[in-house]
Amino acid sequence: MTLPFFFDFNLSELVKHPVFADQPDYRAMQVWQQVYTKLKFDPMQINNVPLELRRKMKDAFDFEPVTVAQKVSGEGNQAEKIAFNLSDGAKIETVLMRYTERNTICISTQVGCGMGCVFCATGQMGFTRNLETAEIVGQVMYFAKILREEGSALTNIVIMGMGEPFVNYDAVLKSIDILNDPDGFQFGERRITISTVGIVPMIEKFTLAKRQINLAVSLHAPTNAIRDKILPINKTYPIEKLLIACNDYAKYTKRRISFEYALIDGVNDSLEDATQLAHLLKGMLCHVNLIPLNPTRNYGGKGTKSDHVKAFYSTLTRAGIPCSIRISRGVEIGAGCGQLVNKE
Ligand code: SAH
Ligand code: SF4
């Protein structure tokens, strides 16, 4: 018999679980706090509750939705990629990036992805399934524990690993609620970023939810002609519709939106493209992140050379668009943006 994952429950669901039926009201909260503040993922270690209950919890919950299959580190340990096994044998990858003052993890939300962006390794493998809440929370808990044991802490979460988070909206938002719980892990929404390829109705839904979570949108092109070729979803939600949703988001939430722009040599990186991009974004509360494309096996395009990246950046800046140049961490271990896969 397969047990339900502990990390699938939020606190109000946990309280109602049968293992707590004959217990005082505060019991589930005690367990919740031990799990999410002390990071005890073995119920036998939760030693402020009766032994009998600890045993029952061991028989009632599975605390390991993700288990390590493989670890790879690069750049002097600054980037670490973990391949996790899921209970059905599927694999996902998660990346930890250590900076001087931050420890950021990039987590996955699906096994594969059905959006088919041509330059993305995850897109190239196609869609297998959505992750469950517990599999999303489990990735975070794994790294939270590793960092805690090192005397450090997780500071940021970017939902930019494998998969399109807005196709798995409910599980993603529930995971964030669990991580955010004031009696538990207390991870602030402002330290979380969700990146979407641009599923317009879900951006609208997210806007109305008025969350404190940061939103990033993968734009990658200033025209439908270019975007159609690299992001097939653009045929369903073209740039003009996408930008209306983005504008509404910025206006309604008063939060700055980030646009991701992977610079691909000769595809979307002309200075005319930069000017058109500036024109599109003029007046919006936003920031553009320019990332030279990382190589992937099934796409021949190359990342823009650094001199030209600077020229593209200057064109945007001069036109009054706030932007930065980002270099992906972990490229040599296949942990850079768009390089995550579930290989055997
Ligand atoms: N599905 C979501 C989040 C995961 S992808 C999305 O598409 O936004 C995270 C980011 O990596 C996206 O901005 C995506 O466009 C970008 N990306 C994908 N492949 C890349 C590559 N080969 N080089 C650089 N960025 C890439
Ligand atoms: Fe999916 Fe994002 Fe990759 Fe596109 S870039 S295929 S949406 S993971």
PDB file of N, CA and C in Angstrom, residues 208-290:
ATOM      1  N   LEU A 208      -5.259  38.270 -10.021  1.00  0.00           N
ATOM      2  CA  LEU A 208      -6.393  38.453  -9.113  1.00  0.00           C
ATOM      3  C   LEU A 208      -6.115  37.878  -7.722  1.00  0.00           C
ATOM      4  N   ALA A 209      -5.209  36.891  -7.655  1.00  0.00           N
ATOM      5  CA  ALA A 209      -4.871  36.301  -6.352  1.00  0.00           C
ATOM      6  C   ALA A 209      -4.052  37.278  -5.502  1.00  0.00           C
ATOM      7  N   LYS A 210      -3.501  38.303  -6.127  1.00  0.00           N
ATOM      8  CA  LYS A 210      -2.750  39.369  -5.421  1.00  0.00           C
ATOM      9  C   LYS A 210      -1.742  38.824  -4.423  1.00  0.00           C
ATOM     10  N   ARG A 211      -0.916  37.917  -4.879  1.00  0.00           N
ATOM     11  CA  ARG A 211       0.089  37.338  -3.997  1.00  0.00           C
ATOM     12  C   ARG A 211       1.338  38.218  -3.974  1.00  0.00           C
ATOM     13  N   GLN A 212       2.218  37.949  -3.008  1.00  0.00           N
ATOM     14  CA  GLN A 212       3.476  38.702  -2.906  1.00  0.00           C
ATOM     15  C   GLN A 212       4.600  38.007  -3.690  1.00  0.00           C
ATOM     16  N   ILE A 213       4.256  36.883  -4.318  1.00  0.00           N
ATOM     17  CA  ILE A 213       5.242  36.111  -5.083  1.00  0.00           C
ATOM     18  C   ILE A 213       5.683  36.923  -6.302  1.00  0.00           C
ATOM     19  N   ASN A 214       6.988  36.879  -6.620  1.00  0.00           N
ATOM     20  CA  ASN A 214       7.484  37.573  -7.817  1.00  0.00           C
ATOM     21  C   ASN A 214       7.098  36.805  -9.070  1.00  0.00           C
ATOM     22  N   LEU A 215       6.802  37.560 -10.119  1.00  0.00           N
ATOM     23  CA  LEU A 215       6.438  36.929 -11.389  1.00  0.00           C
ATOM     24  C   LEU A 215       7.481  37.249 -12.468  1.00  0.00           C
ATOM     25  N   ALA A 216       7.929  36.205 -13.150  1.00  0.00           N
ATOM     26  CA  ALA A 216       8.822  36.378 -14.298  1.00  0.00           C
ATOM     27  C   ALA A 216       8.125  35.787 -15.523  1.00  0.00           C
ATOM     28  N   VAL A 217       8.255  36.447 -16.643  1.00  0.00           N
ATOM     29  CA  VAL A 217       7.627  35.966 -17.874  1.00  0.00           C
ATOM     30  C   VAL A 217       8.718  35.779 -18.936  1.00  0.00           C
ATOM     31  N   SER A 218       8.713  34.603 -19.554  1.00  0.00           N
ATOM     32  CA  SER A 218       9.713  34.298 -20.584  1.00  0.00           C
ATOM     33  C   SER A 218       9.263  34.896 -21.910  1.00  0.00           C
ATOM     34  N   LEU A 219       9.809  36.039 -22.234  1.00  0.00           N
ATOM     35  CA  LEU A 219       9.364  36.752 -23.431  1.00  0.00           C
ATOM     36  C   LEU A 219      10.196  36.343 -24.650  1.00  0.00           C
ATOM     37  N   HIS A 220      11.482  36.542 -24.588  1.00  0.00           N
ATOM     38  CA  HIS A 220      12.465  36.031 -25.553  1.00  0.00           C
ATOM     39  C   HIS A 220      12.365  36.578 -26.982  1.00  0.00           C
ATOM     40  N   ALA A 221      11.363  37.404 -27.279  1.00  0.00           N
ATOM     41  CA  ALA A 221      11.278  37.935 -28.646  1.00  0.00           C
ATOM     42  C   ALA A 221      10.386  39.173 -28.648  1.00  0.00           C
ATOM     43  N   PRO A 222      10.675  40.128 -29.558  1.00  0.00           N
ATOM     44  CA  PRO A 222       9.861  41.340 -29.610  1.00  0.00           C
ATOM     45  C   PRO A 222       8.737  41.262 -30.638  1.00  0.00           C
ATOM     46  N   THR A 223       8.704  40.205 -31.444  1.00  0.00           N
ATOM     47  CA  THR A 223       7.651  40.115 -32.474  1.00  0.00           C
ATOM     48  C   THR A 223       7.064  38.705 -32.485  1.00  0.00           C
ATOM     49  N   ASN A 224       5.829  38.599 -32.961  1.00  0.00           N
ATOM     50  CA  ASN A 224       5.210  37.276 -33.077  1.00  0.00           C
ATOM     51  C   ASN A 224       5.957  36.402 -34.090  1.00  0.00           C
ATOM     52  N   ALA A 225       6.486  37.035 -35.140  1.00  0.00           N
ATOM     53  CA  ALA A 225       7.193  36.251 -36.159  1.00  0.00           C
ATOM     54  C   ALA A 225       8.350  35.482 -35.527  1.00  0.00           C
ATOM     55  N   ILE A 226       9.095  36.139 -34.651  1.00  0.00           N
ATOM     56  CA  ILE A 226      10.233  35.468 -34.007  1.00  0.00           C
ATOM     57  C   ILE A 226       9.743  34.545 -32.888  1.00  0.00           C
ATOM     58  N   ARG A 227       8.831  35.025 -32.082  1.00  0.00           N
ATOM     59  CA  ARG A 227       8.404  34.248 -30.902  1.00  0.00           C
ATOM     60  C   ARG A 227       7.699  32.953 -31.305  1.00  0.00           C
ATOM     61  N   ASP A 228       6.900  33.025 -32.388  1.00  0.00           N
ATOM     62  CA  ASP A 228       6.232  31.821 -32.911  1.00  0.00           C
ATOM     63  C   ASP A 228       7.234  30.697 -33.177  1.00  0.00           C
ATOM     64  N   LYS A 229       8.417  31.073 -33.680  1.00  0.00           N
ATOM     65  CA  LYS A 229       9.397  30.055 -34.081  1.00  0.00           C
ATOM     66  C   LYS A 229      10.078  29.400 -32.893  1.00  0.00           C
ATOM     67  N   ILE A 230      10.244  30.144 -31.805  1.00  0.00           N
ATOM     68  CA  ILE A 230      10.989  29.558 -30.679  1.00  0.00           C
ATOM     69  C   ILE A 230      10.099  29.105 -29.517  1.00  0.00           C
ATOM     70  N   LEU A 231       8.956  29.767 -29.336  1.00  0.00           N
ATOM     71  CA  LEU A 231       8.024  29.376 -28.269  1.00  0.00           C
ATOM     72  C   LEU A 231       6.663  29.083 -28.903  1.00  0.00           C
ATOM     73  N   PRO A 232       6.354  27.820 -29.186  1.00  0.00           N
ATOM     74  CA  PRO A 232       5.104  27.465 -29.887  1.00  0.00           C
ATOM     75  C   PRO A 232       3.836  27.987 -29.183  1.00  0.00           C
ATOM     76  N   ILE A 233       3.903  28.171 -27.862  1.00  0.00           N
ATOM     77  CA  ILE A 233       2.742  28.652 -27.114  1.00  0.00           C
ATOM     78  C   ILE A 233       2.329  30.057 -27.593  1.00  0.00           C
ATOM     79  N   ASN A 234       3.246  30.746 -28.279  1.00  0.00           N
ATOM     80  CA  ASN A 234       2.934  32.089 -28.766  1.00  0.00           C
ATOM     81  C   ASN A 234       1.797  32.078 -29.790  1.00  0.00           C
ATOM     82  N   LYS A 235       1.593  30.914 -30.430  1.00  0.00           N
ATOM     83  CA  LYS A 235       0.498  30.838 -31.409  1.00  0.00           C
ATOM     84  C   LYS A 235      -0.836  30.873 -30.682  1.00  0.00           C
ATOM     85  N   THR A 236      -0.871  30.375 -29.467  1.00  0.00           N
ATOM     86  CA  THR A 236      -2.101  30.425 -28.656  1.00  0.00           C
ATOM     87  C   THR A 236      -2.228  31.762 -27.930  1.00  0.00           C
ATOM     88  N   TYR A 237      -1.143  32.215 -27.333  1.00  0.00           N
ATOM     89  CA  TYR A 237      -1.165  33.481 -26.577  1.00  0.00           C
ATOM     90  C   TYR A 237      -0.115  34.432 -27.133  1.00  0.00           C
ATOM     91  N   PRO A 238      -0.444  35.126 -28.230  1.00  0.00           N
ATOM     92  CA  PRO A 238       0.535  35.992 -28.887  1.00  0.00           C
ATOM     93  C   PRO A 238       0.942  37.191 -28.017  1.00  0.00           C
ATOM     94  N   ILE A 239       2.028  37.823 -28.439  1.00  0.00           N
ATOM     95  CA  ILE A 239       2.645  38.895 -27.652  1.00  0.00           C
ATOM     96  C   ILE A 239       1.651  39.967 -27.212  1.00  0.00           C
ATOM     97  N   GLU A 240       0.761  40.420 -28.121  1.00  0.00           N
ATOM     98  CA  GLU A 240      -0.120  41.527 -27.722  1.00  0.00           C
ATOM     99  C   GLU A 240      -1.040  41.124 -26.564  1.00  0.00           C
ATOM    100  N   LYS A 241      -1.529  39.874 -26.586  1.00  0.00           N
ATOM    101  CA  LYS A 241      -2.382  39.398 -25.479  1.00  0.00           C
ATOM    102  C   LYS A 241      -1.566  39.226 -24.199  1.00  0.00           C
ATOM    103  N   LEU A 242      -0.367  38.679 -24.381  1.00  0.00           N
ATOM    104  CA  LEU A 242       0.512  38.449 -23.235  1.00  0.00           C
ATOM    105  C   LEU A 242       0.836  39.767 -22.537  1.00  0.00           C
ATOM    106  N   LEU A 243       1.163  40.780 -23.348  1.00  0.00           N
ATOM    107  CA  LEU A 243       1.569  42.049 -22.730  1.00  0.00           C
ATOM    108  C   LEU A 243       0.416  42.783 -22.058  1.00  0.00           C
ATOM    109  N   ILE A 244      -0.793  42.577 -22.558  1.00  0.00           N
ATOM    110  CA  ILE A 244      -1.954  43.163 -21.858  1.00  0.00           C
ATOM    111  C   ILE A 244      -2.055  42.529 -20.467  1.00  0.00           C
ATOM    112  N   ALA A 245      -1.926  41.201 -20.417  1.00  0.00           N
ATOM    113  CA  ALA A 245      -1.998  40.506 -19.116  1.00  0.00           C
ATOM    114  C   ALA A 245      -0.874  40.966 -18.180  1.00  0.00           C
ATOM    115  N   CYS A 246       0.308  41.168 -18.754  1.00  0.00           N
ATOM    116  CA  CYS A 246       1.459  41.601 -17.935  1.00  0.00           C
ATOM    117  C   CYS A 246       1.242  43.023 -17.418  1.00  0.00           C
ATOM    118  N   ASN A 247       0.777  43.896 -18.288  1.00  0.00           N
ATOM    119  CA  ASN A 247       0.486  45.275 -17.891  1.00  0.00           C
ATOM    120  C   ASN A 247      -0.553  45.315 -16.779  1.00  0.00           C
ATOM    121  N   ASP A 248      -1.602  44.513 -16.939  1.00  0.00           N
ATOM    122  CA  ASP A 248      -2.651  44.461 -15.916  1.00  0.00           C
ATOM    123  C   ASP A 248      -2.075  43.968 -14.591  1.00  0.00           C
ATOM    124  N   TYR A 249      -1.200  42.988 -14.678  1.00  0.00           N
ATOM    125  CA  TYR A 249      -0.571  42.461 -13.460  1.00  0.00           C
ATOM    126  C   TYR A 249       0.193  43.574 -12.736  1.00  0.00           C
ATOM    127  N   ALA A 250       1.022  44.287 -13.497  1.00  0.00           N
ATOM    128  CA  ALA A 250       1.850  45.335 -12.880  1.00  0.00           C
ATOM    129  C   ALA A 250       0.974  46.441 -12.295  1.00  0.00           C
ATOM    130  N   LYS A 251      -0.073  46.802 -13.022  1.00  0.00           N
ATOM    131  CA  LYS A 251      -0.952  47.881 -12.546  1.00  0.00           C
ATOM    132  C   LYS A 251      -1.746  47.459 -11.319  1.00  0.00           C
ATOM    133  N   TYR A 252      -2.313  46.265 -11.385  1.00  0.00           N
ATOM    134  CA  TYR A 252      -3.218  45.829 -10.335  1.00  0.00           C
ATOM    135  C   TYR A 252      -2.469  45.463  -9.052  1.00  0.00           C
ATOM    136  N   THR A 253      -1.294  44.836  -9.185  1.00  0.00           N
ATOM    137  CA  THR A 253      -0.572  44.395  -7.980  1.00  0.00           C
ATOM    138  C   THR A 253       0.481  45.431  -7.558  1.00  0.00           C
ATOM    139  N   LYS A 254       0.777  46.385  -8.443  1.00  0.00           N
ATOM    140  CA  LYS A 254       1.862  47.355  -8.213  1.00  0.00           C
ATOM    141  C   LYS A 254       3.190  46.660  -7.986  1.00  0.00           C
ATOM    142  N   ARG A 255       3.308  45.469  -8.539  1.00  0.00           N
ATOM    143  CA  ARG A 255       4.561  44.728  -8.419  1.00  0.00           C
ATOM    144  C   ARG A 255       5.282  44.725  -9.758  1.00  0.00           C
ATOM    145  N   ARG A 256       6.593  44.813  -9.677  1.00  0.00           N
ATOM    146  CA  ARG A 256       7.407  44.834 -10.884  1.00  0.00           C
ATOM    147  C   ARG A 256       7.472  43.438 -11.490  1.00  0.00           C
ATOM    148  N   ILE A 257       7.290  43.358 -12.779  1.00  0.00           N
ATOM    149  CA  ILE A 257       7.329  42.061 -13.448  1.00  0.00           C
ATOM    150  C   ILE A 257       8.717  41.900 -14.103  1.00  0.00           C
ATOM    151  N   SER A 258       9.246  40.690 -14.099  1.00  0.00           N
ATOM    152  CA  SER A 258      10.533  40.457 -14.776  1.00  0.00           C
ATOM    153  C   SER A 258      10.279  39.791 -16.115  1.00  0.00           C
ATOM    154  N   PHE A 259      10.995  40.216 -17.119  1.00  0.00           N
ATOM    155  CA  PHE A 259      10.936  39.528 -18.415  1.00  0.00           C
ATOM    156  C   PHE A 259      12.257  38.830 -18.653  1.00  0.00           C
ATOM    157  N   GLU A 260      12.168  37.544 -18.987  1.00  0.00           N
ATOM    158  CA  GLU A 260      13.366  36.776 -19.305  1.00  0.00           C
ATOM    159  C   GLU A 260      13.574  36.856 -20.819  1.00  0.00           C
ATOM    160  N   TYR A 261      14.816  37.086 -21.201  1.00  0.00           N
ATOM    161  CA  TYR A 261      15.111  37.192 -22.630  1.00  0.00           C
ATOM    162  C   TYR A 261      16.423  36.459 -22.889  1.00  0.00           C
ATOM    163  N   ALA A 262      16.318  35.260 -23.455  1.00  0.00           N
ATOM    164  CA  ALA A 262      17.507  34.468 -23.787  1.00  0.00           C
ATOM    165  C   ALA A 262      18.027  34.964 -25.136  1.00  0.00           C
ATOM    166  N   LEU A 263      19.225  35.473 -25.156  1.00  0.00           N
ATOM    167  CA  LEU A 263      19.767  36.039 -26.404  1.00  0.00           C
ATOM    168  C   LEU A 263      20.375  34.939 -27.265  1.00  0.00           C
ATOM    169  N   ILE A 264      19.831  34.809 -28.488  1.00  0.00           N
ATOM    170  CA  ILE A 264      20.264  33.755 -29.405  1.00  0.00           C
ATOM    171  C   ILE A 264      20.861  34.425 -30.644  1.00  0.00           C
ATOM    172  N   ASP A 265      22.089  34.059 -30.926  1.00  0.00           N
ATOM    173  CA  ASP A 265      22.836  34.656 -32.021  1.00  0.00           C
ATOM    174  C   ASP A 265      22.047  34.633 -33.337  1.00  0.00           C
ATOM    175  N   GLY A 266      21.780  35.804 -33.879  1.00  0.00           N
ATOM    176  CA  GLY A 266      21.131  35.920 -35.183  1.00  0.00           C
ATOM    177  C   GLY A 266      19.648  35.602 -35.191  1.00  0.00           C
ATOM    178  N   VAL A 267      19.053  35.308 -34.029  1.00  0.00           N
ATOM    179  CA  VAL A 267      17.634  34.940 -33.993  1.00  0.00           C
ATOM    180  C   VAL A 267      16.774  36.065 -33.409  1.00  0.00           C
ATOM    181  N   ASN A 268      17.185  36.563 -32.242  1.00  0.00           N
ATOM    182  CA  ASN A 268      16.364  37.571 -31.553  1.00  0.00           C
ATOM    183  C   ASN A 268      17.231  38.669 -30.947  1.00  0.00           C
ATOM    184  N   ASP A 269      18.473  38.807 -31.465  1.00  0.00           N
ATOM    185  CA  ASP A 269      19.424  39.669 -30.759  1.00  0.00           C
ATOM    186  C   ASP A 269      19.910  40.878 -31.563  1.00  0.00           C
ATOM    187  N   SER A 270      19.196  41.248 -32.644  1.00  0.00           N
ATOM    188  CA  SER A 270      19.649  42.427 -33.383  1.00  0.00           C
ATOM    189  C   SER A 270      19.324  43.679 -32.575  1.00  0.00           C
ATOM    190  N   LEU A 271      20.009  44.764 -32.892  1.00  0.00           N
ATOM    191  CA  LEU A 271      19.744  45.996 -32.150  1.00  0.00           C
ATOM    192  C   LEU A 271      18.357  46.536 -32.499  1.00  0.00           C
ATOM    193  N   GLU A 272      17.870  46.150 -33.663  1.00  0.00           N
ATOM    194  CA  GLU A 272      16.495  46.498 -34.020  1.00  0.00           C
ATOM    195  C   GLU A 272      15.503  45.743 -33.117  1.00  0.00           C
ATOM    196  N   ASP A 273      15.836  44.477 -32.817  1.00  0.00           N
ATOM    197  CA  ASP A 273      15.010  43.710 -31.864  1.00  0.00           C
ATOM    198  C   ASP A 273      14.987  44.409 -30.509  1.00  0.00           C
ATOM    199  N   ALA A 274      16.146  44.926 -30.097  1.00  0.00           N
ATOM    200  CA  ALA A 274      16.238  45.625 -28.801  1.00  0.00           C
ATOM    201  C   ALA A 274      15.337  46.861 -28.814  1.00  0.00           C
ATOM    202  N   THR A 275      15.380  47.592 -29.917  1.00  0.00           N
ATOM    203  CA  THR A 275      14.558  48.800 -30.014  1.00  0.00           C
ATOM    204  C   THR A 275      13.073  48.446 -29.981  1.00  0.00           C
ATOM    205  N   GLN A 276      12.723  47.395 -30.686  1.00  0.00           N
ATOM    206  CA  GLN A 276      11.308  46.970 -30.693  1.00  0.00           C
ATOM    207  C   GLN A 276      10.857  46.501 -29.320  1.00  0.00           C
ATOM    208  N   LEU A 277      11.758  45.815 -28.640  1.00  0.00           N
ATOM    209  CA  LEU A 277      11.464  45.329 -27.285  1.00  0.00           C
ATOM    210  C   LEU A 277      11.221  46.519 -26.355  1.00  0.00           C
ATOM    211  N   ALA A 278      12.093  47.514 -26.473  1.00  0.00           N
ATOM    212  CA  ALA A 278      11.952  48.715 -25.634  1.00  0.00           C
ATOM    213  C   ALA A 278      10.603  49.371 -25.889  1.00  0.00           C
ATOM    214  N   HIS A 279      10.225  49.408 -27.136  1.00  0.00           N
ATOM    215  CA  HIS A 279       8.956  50.011 -27.531  1.00  0.00           C
ATOM    216  C   HIS A 279       7.779  49.266 -26.884  1.00  0.00           C
ATOM    217  N   LEU A 280       7.867  47.925 -26.901  1.00  0.00           N
ATOM    218  CA  LEU A 280       6.796  47.095 -26.316  1.00  0.00           C
ATOM    219  C   LEU A 280       6.629  47.330 -24.822  1.00  0.00           C
ATOM    220  N   LEU A 281       7.755  47.506 -24.145  1.00  0.00           N
ATOM    221  CA  LEU A 281       7.734  47.507 -22.677  1.00  0.00           C
ATOM    222  C   LEU A 281       7.681  48.902 -22.073  1.00  0.00           C
ATOM    223  N   LYS A 282       7.794  49.913 -22.934  1.00  0.00           N
ATOM    224  CA  LYS A 282       7.819  51.308 -22.475  1.00  0.00           C
ATOM    225  C   LYS A 282       6.663  51.592 -21.510  1.00  0.00           C
ATOM    226  N   GLY A 283       7.015  52.134 -20.355  1.00  0.00           N
ATOM    227  CA  GLY A 283       5.971  52.557 -19.413  1.00  0.00           C
ATOM    228  C   GLY A 283       5.475  51.480 -18.463  1.00  0.00           C
ATOM    229  N   MET A 284       5.923  50.226 -18.678  1.00  0.00           N
ATOM    230  CA  MET A 284       5.468  49.152 -17.777  1.00  0.00           C
ATOM    231  C   MET A 284       6.425  49.044 -16.591  1.00  0.00           C
ATOM    232  N   LEU A 285       5.870  48.707 -15.401  1.00  0.00           N
ATOM    233  CA  LEU A 285       6.695  48.490 -14.221  1.00  0.00           C
ATOM    234  C   LEU A 285       7.376  47.128 -14.394  1.00  0.00           C
ATOM    235  N   CYS A 286       8.586  47.154 -14.970  1.00  0.00           N
ATOM    236  CA  CYS A 286       9.219  45.880 -15.309  1.00  0.00           C
ATOM    237  C   CYS A 286      10.734  45.940 -15.302  1.00  0.00           C
ATOM    238  N   HIS A 287      11.334  44.793 -15.469  1.00  0.00           N
ATOM    239  CA  HIS A 287      12.788  44.652 -15.517  1.00  0.00           C
ATOM    240  C   HIS A 287      13.095  43.528 -16.498  1.00  0.00           C
ATOM    241  N   VAL A 288      14.081  43.736 -17.357  1.00  0.00           N
ATOM    242  CA  VAL A 288      14.415  42.685 -18.330  1.00  0.00           C
ATOM    243  C   VAL A 288      15.710  41.986 -17.904  1.00  0.00           C
ATOM    244  N   ASN A 289      15.690  40.665 -17.861  1.00  0.00           N
ATOM    245  CA  ASN A 289      16.897  39.872 -17.599  1.00  0.00           C
ATOM    246  C   ASN A 289      17.395  39.280 -18.911  1.00  0.00           C
ATOM    247  N   LEU A 290      18.575  39.697 -19.320  1.00  0.00           N
ATOM    248  CA  LEU A 290      19.163  39.186 -20.556  1.00  0.00           C
ATOM    249  C   LEU A 290      20.097  38.034 -20.203  1.00  0.00           C
TER     250      LEU A 290
END
